């Protein structure tokens, strides 16, 4: 893993730049017919898991990067809603987090991490 907050912030910045470039060069890469629904969900889920790891390392250090992460168009519902809820807890807006998680839980398949987090913050 990376050492030091500066390395995490630098890597996150490069990752966002890479995602931005992917979006402009292949705007529907995750939505193309080359990917099955399962593969698309897997890619999105992996990206959301990575973003959550960044949350742990960048909170209080690179808030601007975290805000860009939770609005990046490469994430799709419901993972996007989930990481937005996690960010809302970090920024001290638990009511928003609960509302987002209630919305997130209406989307199938009801990922167990979503359910656990919703219970943790009292959204369920």
CSV table of N, CA, C and O in Angstrom, one decimal, residues 64-119:
chain,number,residue,atom,x,y,z
A,64,UNK,N,-11.2,18.1,-1.1
A,64,UNK,CA,-11.6,18.4,-2.5
A,64,UNK,C,-11.6,17.1,-3.4
A,64,UNK,O,-12.5,16.9,-4.2
A,65,UNK,N,-10.6,16.2,-3.2
A,65,UNK,CA,-10.5,15.0,-3.9
A,65,UNK,C,-11.7,14.1,-3.5
A,65,UNK,O,-12.3,13.4,-4.4
A,66,UNK,N,-12.0,14.0,-2.2
A,66,UNK,CA,-13.1,13.2,-1.8
A,66,UNK,C,-14.4,13.7,-2.4
A,66,UNK,O,-15.3,12.9,-2.8
A,67,UNK,N,-14.6,15.0,-2.4
A,67,UNK,CA,-15.8,15.5,-3.0
A,67,UNK,C,-15.9,15.2,-4.5
A,67,UNK,O,-17.0,14.9,-5.0
A,68,UNK,N,-14.8,15.2,-5.2
A,68,UNK,CA,-14.8,14.8,-6.6
A,68,UNK,C,-15.1,13.3,-6.8
A,68,UNK,O,-15.8,12.9,-7.7
A,69,UNK,N,-14.6,12.5,-5.9
A,69,UNK,CA,-14.9,11.1,-6.0
A,69,UNK,C,-16.4,10.7,-5.9
A,69,UNK,O,-16.8,9.9,-6.6
A,70,UNK,N,-17.1,11.4,-5.0
A,70,UNK,CA,-18.5,11.1,-4.8
A,70,UNK,C,-19.4,11.6,-5.8
A,70,UNK,O,-20.6,11.4,-5.8
A,71,UNK,N,-18.9,12.4,-6.8
A,71,UNK,CA,-19.7,12.9,-7.8
A,71,UNK,C,-19.2,12.4,-9.2
A,71,UNK,O,-19.7,12.8,-10.2
A,72,UNK,N,-18.2,11.5,-9.2
A,72,UNK,CA,-17.7,11.1,-10.5
A,72,UNK,C,-18.6,10.3,-11.3
A,72,UNK,O,-19.2,9.3,-10.8
A,73,UNK,N,-18.8,10.6,-12.6
A,73,UNK,CA,-19.8,9.9,-13.4
A,73,UNK,C,-19.4,8.4,-13.7
A,73,UNK,O,-20.3,7.7,-14.2
A,74,UNK,N,-18.3,8.0,-13.4
A,74,UNK,CA,-17.9,6.5,-13.6
A,74,UNK,C,-18.6,5.6,-12.6
A,74,UNK,O,-18.7,4.4,-12.9
A,75,UNK,N,-19.1,6.1,-11.5
A,75,UNK,CA,-19.8,5.3,-10.6
A,75,UNK,C,-21.3,5.4,-11.0
A,75,UNK,O,-21.8,6.4,-11.4
A,76,UNK,N,-22.0,4.3,-10.8
A,76,UNK,CA,-23.4,4.2,-11.2
A,76,UNK,C,-24.2,3.9,-9.9
A,76,UNK,O,-23.6,3.5,-8.9
A,77,UNK,N,-25.5,4.0,-10.0
A,77,UNK,CA,-26.4,3.7,-8.9
A,77,UNK,C,-26.3,2.2,-8.7
A,77,UNK,O,-26.1,1.5,-9.7
A,78,UNK,N,-26.5,1.6,-7.5
A,78,UNK,CA,-26.6,2.3,-6.3
A,78,UNK,C,-25.3,2.6,-5.6
A,78,UNK,O,-25.3,3.2,-4.5
A,79,UNK,N,-24.2,2.2,-6.1
A,79,UNK,CA,-22.9,2.4,-5.5
A,79,UNK,C,-22.6,3.9,-5.3
A,79,UNK,O,-22.0,4.3,-4.3
A,80,UNK,N,-22.9,4.7,-6.3
A,80,UNK,CA,-22.7,6.1,-6.2
A,80,UNK,C,-23.5,6.7,-5.0
A,80,UNK,O,-22.9,7.4,-4.2
A,81,UNK,N,-24.7,6.3,-4.8
A,81,UNK,CA,-25.5,6.7,-3.7
A,81,UNK,C,-24.9,6.3,-2.4
A,81,UNK,O,-24.9,7.1,-1.4
A,82,UNK,N,-24.4,5.1,-2.3
A,82,UNK,CA,-23.8,4.5,-1.1
A,82,UNK,C,-22.6,5.3,-0.7
A,82,UNK,O,-22.4,5.7,0.4
A,83,UNK,N,-21.7,5.6,-1.7
A,83,UNK,CA,-20.5,6.4,-1.3
A,83,UNK,C,-20.8,7.8,-1.0
A,83,UNK,O,-20.2,8.4,-0.1
A,84,UNK,N,-21.9,8.4,-1.6
A,84,UNK,CA,-22.3,9.7,-1.2
A,84,UNK,C,-22.8,9.7,0.2
A,84,UNK,O,-22.6,10.7,1.0
A,85,UNK,N,-23.5,8.6,0.6
A,85,UNK,CA,-24.0,8.5,2.0
A,85,UNK,C,-22.8,8.4,3.0
A,85,UNK,O,-22.8,9.0,4.0
A,86,UNK,N,-21.8,7.6,2.6
A,86,UNK,CA,-20.6,7.5,3.5
A,86,UNK,C,-19.9,8.9,3.6
A,86,UNK,O,-19.5,9.3,4.7
A,87,UNK,N,-19.9,9.6,2.5
A,87,UNK,CA,-19.3,11.0,2.6
A,87,UNK,C,-20.1,11.9,3.4
A,87,UNK,O,-19.6,12.7,4.1
A,88,UNK,N,-21.4,11.8,3.3
A,88,UNK,CA,-22.3,12.6,4.1
A,88,UNK,C,-22.0,12.4,5.6
A,88,UNK,O,-22.0,13.4,6.4
A,89,UNK,N,-21.8,11.2,6.0
A,89,UNK,CA,-21.5,10.9,7.4
A,89,UNK,C,-20.1,11.6,7.8
A,89,UNK,O,-20.0,12.2,8.8
A,90,UNK,N,-19.1,11.5,6.9
A,90,UNK,CA,-17.8,12.1,7.1
A,90,UNK,C,-18.0,13.6,7.3
A,90,UNK,O,-17.2,14.2,8.1
A,91,UNK,N,-18.9,14.2,6.5
A,91,UNK,CA,-19.0,15.7,6.6
A,91,UNK,C,-20.0,16.2,7.6
A,91,UNK,O,-20.3,17.4,7.6
A,92,UNK,N,-20.5,15.3,8.4
A,92,UNK,CA,-21.4,15.7,9.5
A,92,UNK,C,-22.8,16.0,9.1
A,92,UNK,O,-23.5,16.8,9.7
A,93,UNK,N,-23.3,15.3,8.0
A,93,UNK,CA,-24.7,15.5,7.6
A,93,UNK,C,-25.4,14.1,7.6
A,93,UNK,O,-25.7,13.5,6.6
A,94,UNK,N,-25.6,13.6,8.9
A,94,UNK,CA,-26.2,12.2,9.0
A,94,UNK,C,-27.6,12.1,8.4
A,94,UNK,O,-28.0,11.1,7.9
A,95,UNK,N,-28.4,13.2,8.5
A,95,UNK,CA,-29.8,13.1,7.9
A,95,UNK,C,-29.7,12.9,6.4
A,95,UNK,O,-30.5,12.1,5.9
A,96,UNK,N,-28.8,13.5,5.8
A,96,UNK,CA,-28.6,13.3,4.3
A,96,UNK,C,-28.2,11.9,4.1
A,96,UNK,O,-28.6,11.2,3.1
A,97,UNK,N,-27.2,11.4,4.9
A,97,UNK,CA,-26.8,10.0,4.7
A,97,UNK,C,-27.9,9.0,4.9
A,97,UNK,O,-28.0,8.1,4.1
A,98,UNK,N,-28.8,9.2,5.8
A,98,UNK,CA,-29.9,8.3,6.0
A,98,UNK,C,-30.8,8.4,4.8
A,98,UNK,O,-31.3,7.3,4.3
A,99,UNK,N,-31.1,9.6,4.3
A,99,UNK,CA,-32.0,9.7,3.1
A,99,UNK,C,-31.4,9.0,1.9
A,99,UNK,O,-32.1,8.3,1.2
A,100,UNK,N,-30.1,9.2,1.7
A,100,UNK,CA,-29.4,8.5,0.6
A,100,UNK,C,-29.4,7.0,0.8
A,100,UNK,O,-29.6,6.3,-0.2
A,101,UNK,N,-29.3,6.5,2.0
A,101,UNK,CA,-29.3,5.1,2.1
A,101,UNK,C,-30.7,4.5,1.9
A,101,UNK,O,-30.8,3.4,1.4
A,102,UNK,N,-31.7,5.2,2.4
A,102,UNK,CA,-33.1,4.7,2.1
A,102,UNK,C,-33.3,4.6,0.6
A,102,UNK,O,-33.9,3.6,0.1
A,103,UNK,N,-32.8,5.6,-0.2
A,103,UNK,CA,-32.8,5.6,-1.6
A,103,UNK,C,-32.0,4.4,-2.2
A,103,UNK,O,-32.5,3.7,-3.1
A,104,UNK,N,-30.8,4.2,-1.7
A,104,UNK,CA,-29.9,3.2,-2.1
A,104,UNK,C,-30.5,1.8,-1.9
A,104,UNK,O,-30.4,0.9,-2.8
A,105,UNK,N,-31.2,1.6,-0.9
A,105,UNK,CA,-31.8,0.2,-0.6
A,105,UNK,C,-33.0,-0.1,-1.4
A,105,UNK,O,-33.4,-1.3,-1.4
A,106,UNK,N,-33.5,0.8,-2.2
A,106,UNK,CA,-34.6,0.5,-3.1
A,106,UNK,C,-34.1,-0.1,-4.4
A,106,UNK,O,-34.9,-0.7,-5.2
A,107,UNK,N,-32.8,0.0,-4.6
A,107,UNK,CA,-32.2,-0.6,-5.8
A,107,UNK,C,-31.7,-2.0,-5.6
A,107,UNK,O,-31.1,-2.3,-4.6
A,108,UNK,N,-32.1,-2.9,-6.5
A,108,UNK,CA,-31.6,-4.3,-6.3
A,108,UNK,C,-30.1,-4.4,-6.6
A,108,UNK,O,-29.6,-3.5,-7.2
A,109,UNK,N,-29.3,-5.3,-6.0
A,109,UNK,CA,-29.8,-6.5,-5.3
A,109,UNK,C,-29.8,-6.3,-3.8
A,109,UNK,O,-29.9,-7.3,-3.1
A,110,UNK,N,-29.6,-5.1,-3.2
A,110,UNK,CA,-29.6,-5.0,-1.8
A,110,UNK,C,-28.3,-5.5,-1.2
A,110,UNK,O,-28.3,-6.3,-0.3
A,111,UNK,N,-27.2,-5.0,-1.7
A,111,UNK,CA,-25.8,-5.4,-1.2
A,111,UNK,C,-25.8,-5.4,0.3
A,111,UNK,O,-26.3,-4.5,1.0
A,112,UNK,N,-25.1,-6.4,0.9
A,112,UNK,CA,-25.1,-6.6,2.3
A,112,UNK,C,-24.4,-5.4,3.0
A,112,UNK,O,-24.7,-5.0,4.1
A,113,UNK,N,-23.3,-4.8,2.3
A,113,UNK,CA,-22.7,-3.6,2.9
A,113,UNK,C,-23.6,-2.5,3.0
A,113,UNK,O,-23.6,-1.7,3.9
A,114,UNK,N,-24.5,-2.3,2.0
A,114,UNK,CA,-25.5,-1.3,2.0
A,114,UNK,C,-26.4,-1.4,3.2
A,114,UNK,O,-26.7,-0.5,4.0
A,115,UNK,N,-26.9,-2.6,3.4
A,115,UNK,CA,-27.8,-2.9,4.5
A,115,UNK,C,-27.1,-2.7,5.9
A,115,UNK,O,-27.7,-2.0,6.8
A,116,UNK,N,-25.9,-3.2,6.0
A,116,UNK,CA,-25.2,-3.0,7.3
A,116,UNK,C,-24.9,-1.5,7.6
A,116,UNK,O,-25.1,-1.1,8.7
A,117,UNK,N,-24.6,-0.7,6.6
A,117,UNK,CA,-24.3,0.7,6.8
A,117,UNK,C,-25.6,1.4,7.1
A,117,UNK,O,-25.6,2.3,8.0
A,118,UNK,N,-26.7,1.0,6.4
A,118,UNK,CA,-28.0,1.7,6.7
A,118,UNK,C,-28.4,1.4,8.2
A,118,UNK,O,-28.9,2.3,8.8
A,119,UNK,N,-28.2,0.2,8.7
A,119,UNK,CA,-28.5,-0.1,10.1
A,119,UNK,C,-27.6,0.7,11.0
A,119,UNK,O,-28.0,1.2,12.0
